[in-house]
Every structure is written in C-alpha cells, then in structure tokens.
CSV table of C-alpha atoms and ligand atoms in Angstrom, one decimal:
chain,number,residue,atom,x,y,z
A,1023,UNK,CA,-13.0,-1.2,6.5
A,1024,UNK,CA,-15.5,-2.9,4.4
A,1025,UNK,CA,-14.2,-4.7,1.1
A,1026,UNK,CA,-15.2,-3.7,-2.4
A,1027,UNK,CA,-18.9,-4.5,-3.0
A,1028,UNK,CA,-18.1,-5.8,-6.7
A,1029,UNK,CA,-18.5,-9.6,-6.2
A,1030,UNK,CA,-14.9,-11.4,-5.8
A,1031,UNK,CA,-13.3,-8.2,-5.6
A,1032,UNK,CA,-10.8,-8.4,-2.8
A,1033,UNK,CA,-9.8,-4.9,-2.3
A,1034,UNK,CA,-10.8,-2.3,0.2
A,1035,UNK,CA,-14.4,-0.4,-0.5
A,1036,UNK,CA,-12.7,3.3,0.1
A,1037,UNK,CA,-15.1,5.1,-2.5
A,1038,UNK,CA,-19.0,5.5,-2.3
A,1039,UNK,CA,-21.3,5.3,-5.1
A,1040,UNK,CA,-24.8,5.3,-5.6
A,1041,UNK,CA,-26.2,1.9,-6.5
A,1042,UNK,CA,-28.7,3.3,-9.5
A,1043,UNK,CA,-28.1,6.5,-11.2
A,1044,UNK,CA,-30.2,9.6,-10.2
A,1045,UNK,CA,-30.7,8.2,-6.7
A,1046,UNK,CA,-28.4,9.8,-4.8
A,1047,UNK,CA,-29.7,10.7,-1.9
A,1048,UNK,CA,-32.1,8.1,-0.5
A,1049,UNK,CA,-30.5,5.8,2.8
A,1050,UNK,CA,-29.2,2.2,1.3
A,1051,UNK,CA,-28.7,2.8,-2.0
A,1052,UNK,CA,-25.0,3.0,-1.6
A,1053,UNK,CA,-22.2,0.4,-2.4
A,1054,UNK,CA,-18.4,0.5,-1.7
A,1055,UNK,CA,-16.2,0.1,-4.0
A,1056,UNK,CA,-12.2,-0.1,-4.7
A,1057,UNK,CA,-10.6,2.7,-6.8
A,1058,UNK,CA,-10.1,0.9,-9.7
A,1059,UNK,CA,-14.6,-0.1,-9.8
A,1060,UNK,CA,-15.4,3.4,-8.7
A,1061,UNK,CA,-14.0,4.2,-12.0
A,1062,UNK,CA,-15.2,1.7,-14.1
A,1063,UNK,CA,-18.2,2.5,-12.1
A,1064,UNK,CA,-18.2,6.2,-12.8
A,1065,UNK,CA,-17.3,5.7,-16.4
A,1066,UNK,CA,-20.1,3.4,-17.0
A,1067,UNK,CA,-23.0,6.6,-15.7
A,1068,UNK,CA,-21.0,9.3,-17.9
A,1069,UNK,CA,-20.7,7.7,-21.0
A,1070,UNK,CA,-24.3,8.2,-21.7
A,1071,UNK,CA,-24.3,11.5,-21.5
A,1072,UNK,CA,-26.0,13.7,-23.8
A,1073,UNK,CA,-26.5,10.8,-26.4
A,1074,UNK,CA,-29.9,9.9,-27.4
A,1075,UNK,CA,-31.8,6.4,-27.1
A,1076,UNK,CA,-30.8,5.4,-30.3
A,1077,UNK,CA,-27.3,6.4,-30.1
A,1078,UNK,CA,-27.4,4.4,-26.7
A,1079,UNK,CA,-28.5,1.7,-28.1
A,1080,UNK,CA,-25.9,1.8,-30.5
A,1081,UNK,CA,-23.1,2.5,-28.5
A,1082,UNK,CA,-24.4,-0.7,-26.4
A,1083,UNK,CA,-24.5,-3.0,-29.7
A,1084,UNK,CA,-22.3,-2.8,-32.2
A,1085,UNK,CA,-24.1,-5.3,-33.9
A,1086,UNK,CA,-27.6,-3.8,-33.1
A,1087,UNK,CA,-26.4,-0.6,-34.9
A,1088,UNK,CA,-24.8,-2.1,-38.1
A,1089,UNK,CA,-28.5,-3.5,-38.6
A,1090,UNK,CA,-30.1,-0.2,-37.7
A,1091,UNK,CA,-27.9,1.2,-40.3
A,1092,UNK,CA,-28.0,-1.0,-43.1
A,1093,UNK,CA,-32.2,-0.8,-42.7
A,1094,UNK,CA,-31.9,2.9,-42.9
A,1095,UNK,CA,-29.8,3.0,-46.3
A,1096,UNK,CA,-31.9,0.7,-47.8
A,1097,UNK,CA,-35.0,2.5,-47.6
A,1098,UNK,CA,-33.5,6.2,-47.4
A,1099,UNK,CA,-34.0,8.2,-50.5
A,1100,UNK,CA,-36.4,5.6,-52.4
A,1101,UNK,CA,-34.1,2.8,-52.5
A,1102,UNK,CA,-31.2,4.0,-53.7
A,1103,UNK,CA,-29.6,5.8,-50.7
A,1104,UNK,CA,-26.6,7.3,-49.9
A,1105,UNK,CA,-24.1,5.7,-51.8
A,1106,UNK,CA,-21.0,3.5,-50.1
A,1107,UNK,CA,-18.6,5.3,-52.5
A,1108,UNK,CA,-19.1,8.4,-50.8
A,1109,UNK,CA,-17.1,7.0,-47.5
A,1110,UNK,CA,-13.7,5.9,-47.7
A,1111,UNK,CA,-14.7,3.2,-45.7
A,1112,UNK,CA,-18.2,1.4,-45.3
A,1113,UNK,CA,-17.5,1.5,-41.8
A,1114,UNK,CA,-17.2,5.4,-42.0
A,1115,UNK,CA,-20.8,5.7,-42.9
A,1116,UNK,CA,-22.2,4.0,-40.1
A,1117,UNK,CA,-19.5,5.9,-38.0
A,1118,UNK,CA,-20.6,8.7,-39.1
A,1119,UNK,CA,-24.3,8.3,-38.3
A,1120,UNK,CA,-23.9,6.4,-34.8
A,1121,UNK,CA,-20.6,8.0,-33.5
A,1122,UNK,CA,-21.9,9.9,-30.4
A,1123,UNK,CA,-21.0,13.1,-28.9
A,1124,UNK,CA,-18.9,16.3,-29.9
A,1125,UNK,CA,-17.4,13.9,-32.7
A,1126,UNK,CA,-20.2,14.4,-34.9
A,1127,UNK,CA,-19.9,18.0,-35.6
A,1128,UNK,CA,-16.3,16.8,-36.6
A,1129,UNK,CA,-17.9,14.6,-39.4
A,1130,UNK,CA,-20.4,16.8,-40.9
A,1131,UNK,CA,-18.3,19.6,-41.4
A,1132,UNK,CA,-17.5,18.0,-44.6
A,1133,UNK,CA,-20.3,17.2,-47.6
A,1134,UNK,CA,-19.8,13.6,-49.4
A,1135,UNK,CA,-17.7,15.3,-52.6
A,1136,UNK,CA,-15.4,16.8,-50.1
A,1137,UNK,CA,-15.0,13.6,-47.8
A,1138,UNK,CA,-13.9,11.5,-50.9
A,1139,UNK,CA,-11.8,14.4,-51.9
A,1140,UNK,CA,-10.6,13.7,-48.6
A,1141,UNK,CA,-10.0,9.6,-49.8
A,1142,UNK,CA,-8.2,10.4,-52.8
A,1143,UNK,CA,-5.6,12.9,-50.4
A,1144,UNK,CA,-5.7,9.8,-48.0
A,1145,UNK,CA,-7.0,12.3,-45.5
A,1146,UNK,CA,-9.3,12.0,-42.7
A,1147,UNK,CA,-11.9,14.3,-41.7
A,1148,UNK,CA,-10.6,15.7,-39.0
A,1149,UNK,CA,-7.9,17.4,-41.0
A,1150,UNK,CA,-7.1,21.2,-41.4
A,1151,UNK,CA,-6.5,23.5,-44.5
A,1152,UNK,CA,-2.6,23.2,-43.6
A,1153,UNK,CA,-2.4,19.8,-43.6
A,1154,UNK,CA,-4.6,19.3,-46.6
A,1155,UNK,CA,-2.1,21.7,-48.6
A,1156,UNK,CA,1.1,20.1,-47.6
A,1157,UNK,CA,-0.5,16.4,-48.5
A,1158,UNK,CA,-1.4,18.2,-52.3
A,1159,UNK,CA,2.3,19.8,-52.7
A,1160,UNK,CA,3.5,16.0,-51.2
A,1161,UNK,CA,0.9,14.2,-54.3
A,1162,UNK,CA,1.9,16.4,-56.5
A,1163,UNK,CA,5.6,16.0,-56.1
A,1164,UNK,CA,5.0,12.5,-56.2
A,1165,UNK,CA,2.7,12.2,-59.2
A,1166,UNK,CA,4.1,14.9,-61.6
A,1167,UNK,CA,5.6,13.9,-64.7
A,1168,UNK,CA,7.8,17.1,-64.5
A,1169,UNK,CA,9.2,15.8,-61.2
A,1170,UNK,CA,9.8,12.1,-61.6
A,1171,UNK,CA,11.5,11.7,-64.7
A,1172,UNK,CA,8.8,11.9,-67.6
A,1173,UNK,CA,6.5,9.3,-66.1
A,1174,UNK,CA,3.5,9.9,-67.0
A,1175,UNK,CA,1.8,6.5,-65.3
A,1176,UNK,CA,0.7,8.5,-62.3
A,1177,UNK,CA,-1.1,11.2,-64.6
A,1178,UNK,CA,-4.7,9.8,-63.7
A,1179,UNK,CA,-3.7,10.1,-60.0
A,1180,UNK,CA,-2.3,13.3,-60.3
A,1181,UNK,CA,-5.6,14.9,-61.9
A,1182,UNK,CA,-7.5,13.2,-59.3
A,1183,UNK,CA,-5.3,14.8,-56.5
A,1184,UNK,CA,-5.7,18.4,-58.6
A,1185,UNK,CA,-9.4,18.2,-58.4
A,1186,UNK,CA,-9.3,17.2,-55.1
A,1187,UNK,CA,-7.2,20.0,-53.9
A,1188,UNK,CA,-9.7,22.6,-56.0
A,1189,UNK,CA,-12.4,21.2,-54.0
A,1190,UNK,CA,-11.3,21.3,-50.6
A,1191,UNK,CA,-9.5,24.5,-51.0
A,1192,UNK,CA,-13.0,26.4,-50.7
A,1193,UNK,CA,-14.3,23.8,-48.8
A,1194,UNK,CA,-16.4,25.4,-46.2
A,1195,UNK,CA,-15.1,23.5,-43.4
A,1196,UNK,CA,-11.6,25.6,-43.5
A,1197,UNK,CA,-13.7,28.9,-44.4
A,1198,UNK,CA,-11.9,31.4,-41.7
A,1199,UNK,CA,-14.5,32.7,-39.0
A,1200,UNK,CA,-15.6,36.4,-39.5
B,2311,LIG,ZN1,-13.2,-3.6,-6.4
C-alpha cells in the first residue's frame, strides 16, 4: 500500500479524497491519505459550509475580521454605532456578527437591553427562562438586606438584578411556542 500523500507523513494512505473540492469525479484528482489527514482533510471542506464569503473570510482571519468589524461600528448609524456597553464583552459583539452557522440564531434571540440584563445576571445568551429564574432567586438571596443581616451595601446590585429579572421574564426569547 501506498503511504499518506501529506508530505512527511509516514503512515499508510487507506482513505481517498479528492484533491480539490467539487471535483470528484474526474481520473487523477485523487490523493491518499492516513486516517488521522482524511479527517483533518474532511474537516477542512465542511467547515465552510453554508457560511458566506465574508463569514469565510472571517473565520480564516481572526485578525482580518476584528478590522472588518471595528470599520463597520464606526461608520454604522452615523458615527455613533452600536454601543460596546450593550455586550458584556467587546469581543461578544464581533462574536456576535462574525460567529457562523446555527449559532447565530442563538445570539439574536436576545435584543441589546436583554443581553446586558443578561450581564448583570452573569448570564450568557444561550440560557433558558429556568436558569435565568434560579440565578434571580440565587441574586436575590445574596443581595437582600432582609436576608443578609441588614446590609444594605448590595442594594444598588439588588435593584439592578430586579430590573433585570422584569426584563427577561417577558423576554421574547423564552415566549412559549403556540
Ligand atoms: Zn497522513
């Protein structure tokens, strides 16, 4: 048997793969490969799937797409934007834009009020109503003045966490189907 057709690879070449994607069937454009570069092989052709150029493009430069972003803020909206303080994390807001695939639904399920709702619960967003309610009867344990002792230091937090809660609780995301 033939060896692996990646270069310095020493294994055997059990698995065929076409040499460019979308040209399966014409004679020579097929490689061996080992099990473990079929994979990586394999994995490299599906990962594009269903994303568009940009997201490509993206996905293939971090570095390309933090630019891309940082452009597109700066001139959405007539300079001013969407605002950083909307994410919990600047990084969530070029996530948000550039993360491909079924994730995305995932993100825009929530609007900016209820994703820093989200922040103050120390949530993610791809929580449920359940969890959000157990963190809000946690917080409010926690922060309560009637629970630890008279302390009223954590009032600010606690009002914070209140308003959060009354937001989220109707949030659309967690509206039941039908
Ligand atoms: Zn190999």
């Amino acid at each position: 048997m033939a060896g692996c057709s990646v270069r310095g690879c020493r294994q055997p070449g059990e698995f065929r793969a076409p040499l460019t994607p979308g040209d399966f069937d014409g004679p020579g454009t097929w490689q061996w490969l080992c099990l473990e570069h079929v994979r990586e092989h394999n994995a490299k052709y599906n990962f594009f799937d269903g994303m568009s150029p940009d997201e490509i493009e993206a996905a293939q430069s971090p570095i390309a797409g933090w630019e891309r972003a940082t452009r597109a803020f700066a001139h959405a909206g007539g300079g001013k934007g969407p605002v950083w303080r909307d994410f919990v994390d600047p990084l969530d807001a070029i996530a948000a834009r550039y993360r491909p695939g079924p994730r995305r639904h995932v993100i825009d399920r929530f609007t900016a009020q209820e994703r820093h709702a989200l922040g103050v619960m120390g949530l993610n967003d791809d929580t449920d109503l359940h969890t959000v309610r157990k963190r809000y009867s946690e917080l409010v344990r926690r922060y309560h003045p009637d629970r630890n002792g008279g302390d009223r230091s954590h009032e600010a937090k606690l009002i914070q966490v209140i308003e959060a809660w009354q937001l989220l609780k109707s949030a659309t995301a967690f509206a039941q189907p039908g």
